[in-house]
Amino acid sequence: MNKVEEVEAARKVREFEDLRPLLFSIAYRILGSVSEAEDAVQETWLRFDGSTTPPTSTKAFLSTTVTRISIDVLRSARVRREEYVGPWFPEPLLSDPYQDPARTAELADSVSMAALLLLERLSPLERSVFVLREVFAFGFDDIGEAVGRSEAACRQLLVRARRHMRAERPRFAVDRQERQELATRFFEALTDGDVGALQSLLAADVQLVGDGGGKAPQFARAVVGPEKVARLLASVIPQMARLDVVFEPHEVNGQPGALFRDRDGKVLHTLALDVLDGQIQTIRAVLNPDKLGHLGPVADAWAIDRELRRARQRRN
């Protein structure tokens, strides 16, 4: 490689790395999977690195490429998700690499579990157009290039996507500090096993739902209602603590949550809270080990479940 080629290669790397956070954030919102989004970004780099003609706009070229790759991946992923065991949740994201100080709240809400689950109801094209326009404010000319449709067709896709999203689009507490304070009280009550305190923080129709994918122990169905949810949490979490399971309060998909670890520091599961009107509406646990590997070494949830069962038998 001569000097000119070295300079060109270095320029490509810098341009790509500058845009990597945006590319990952686009792919993750389309796919709902950290691992698949990372693969899509890597494939985008390979295509960019292999191109011989510099694009007019590197951002437009890379965004188009990662979007097209993500659409193809999503089409095949949707078939797998139809066969998924139990509720399917996105892979938990602890930190969104793309930041825009002017739109922090909107970006956080767009990556929430609730928002991503709602996006699952859209077709791959509708989902991609919605993400590029509503989340990242792309122009319709760039969106059309990305999804291979005319600007007019993209506008129609956006209208349909907005119609689907509008009726059930999740709303979250506007005051992020107030939301975080509520989450702090929740996790304090969780630590203490305080049923009353927990119940006071839960909405009347609160749900506790888990995604184990058939690969981790979990409750058979959603637990509904503040009393049932509070009693279950106040019973199970202190029992887990006696086995040296700890949790770290942490933002999960832009919302208050926690990362649970076993005594060896391995990831057991995540918990994410949807907060609205000063109460917790939904609690989502991701337990499927296949969805936790990007967070670090994964714990053996079945072994912990066996320990919990033995402990209960000894007490009885």
mmCIF file with all atom_site columns, C-alpha atoms in Angstrom, residues 60 64 133 138-151 154-155:
data_model
loop_
_atom_site.group_PDB
_atom_site.id
_atom_site.type_symbol
_atom_site.label_atom_id
_atom_site.label_alt_id
_atom_site.label_comp_id
_atom_site.label_asym_id
_atom_site.label_entity_id
_atom_site.label_seq_id
_atom_site.pdbx_PDB_ins_code
_atom_site.Cartn_x
_atom_site.Cartn_y
_atom_site.Cartn_z
_atom_site.occupancy
_atom_site.B_iso_or_equiv
_atom_site.pdbx_formal_charge
_atom_site.auth_seq_id
_atom_site.auth_comp_id
_atom_site.auth_asym_id
_atom_site.auth_atom_id
_atom_site.pdbx_PDB_model_num
ATOM 1  C CA . ALA A 1 60  ? -26.088 8.885  3.273  1.00 0.00 ? 60  ALA A CA 1
ATOM 2  C CA . THR A 1 64  ? -28.571 3.498  3.290  1.00 0.00 ? 64  THR A CA 1
ATOM 3  C CA . ARG A 1 133 ? -37.882 9.893  9.777  1.00 0.00 ? 133 ARG A CA 1
ATOM 4  C CA . PHE A 1 138 ? -33.797 11.965 7.718  1.00 0.00 ? 138 PHE A CA 1
ATOM 5  C CA . GLY A 1 139 ? -35.143 13.671 4.606  1.00 0.00 ? 139 GLY A CA 1
ATOM 6  C CA . PHE A 1 140 ? -37.501 11.713 2.376  1.00 0.00 ? 140 PHE A CA 1
ATOM 7  C CA . ASP A 1 141 ? -34.946 11.716 -0.448 1.00 0.00 ? 141 ASP A CA 1
ATOM 8  C CA . ASP A 1 142 ? -32.428 9.881  1.737  1.00 0.00 ? 142 ASP A CA 1
ATOM 9  C CA . ILE A 1 143 ? -35.129 7.581  3.144  1.00 0.00 ? 143 ILE A CA 1
ATOM 10 C CA . GLY A 1 144 ? -36.279 6.682  -0.360 1.00 0.00 ? 144 GLY A CA 1
ATOM 11 C CA . GLU A 1 145 ? -32.727 5.780  -1.327 1.00 0.00 ? 145 GLU A CA 1
ATOM 12 C CA . ALA A 1 146 ? -32.310 3.717  1.845  1.00 0.00 ? 146 ALA A CA 1
ATOM 13 C CA . VAL A 1 147 ? -35.433 1.598  1.410  1.00 0.00 ? 147 VAL A CA 1
ATOM 14 C CA . GLY A 1 148 ? -35.539 1.545  -2.394 1.00 0.00 ? 148 GLY A CA 1
ATOM 15 C CA . ARG A 1 149 ? -38.850 3.372  -2.752 1.00 0.00 ? 149 ARG A CA 1
ATOM 16 C CA . SER A 1 150 ? -39.955 6.713  -4.167 1.00 0.00 ? 150 SER A CA 1
ATOM 17 C CA . GLU A 1 151 ? -40.356 9.706  -1.879 1.00 0.00 ? 151 GLU A CA 1
ATOM 18 C CA . CYS A 1 154 ? -42.099 6.623  1.682  1.00 0.00 ? 154 CYS A CA 1
ATOM 19 C CA . ARG A 1 155 ? -44.563 9.299  2.733  1.00 0.00 ? 155 ARG A CA 1
#
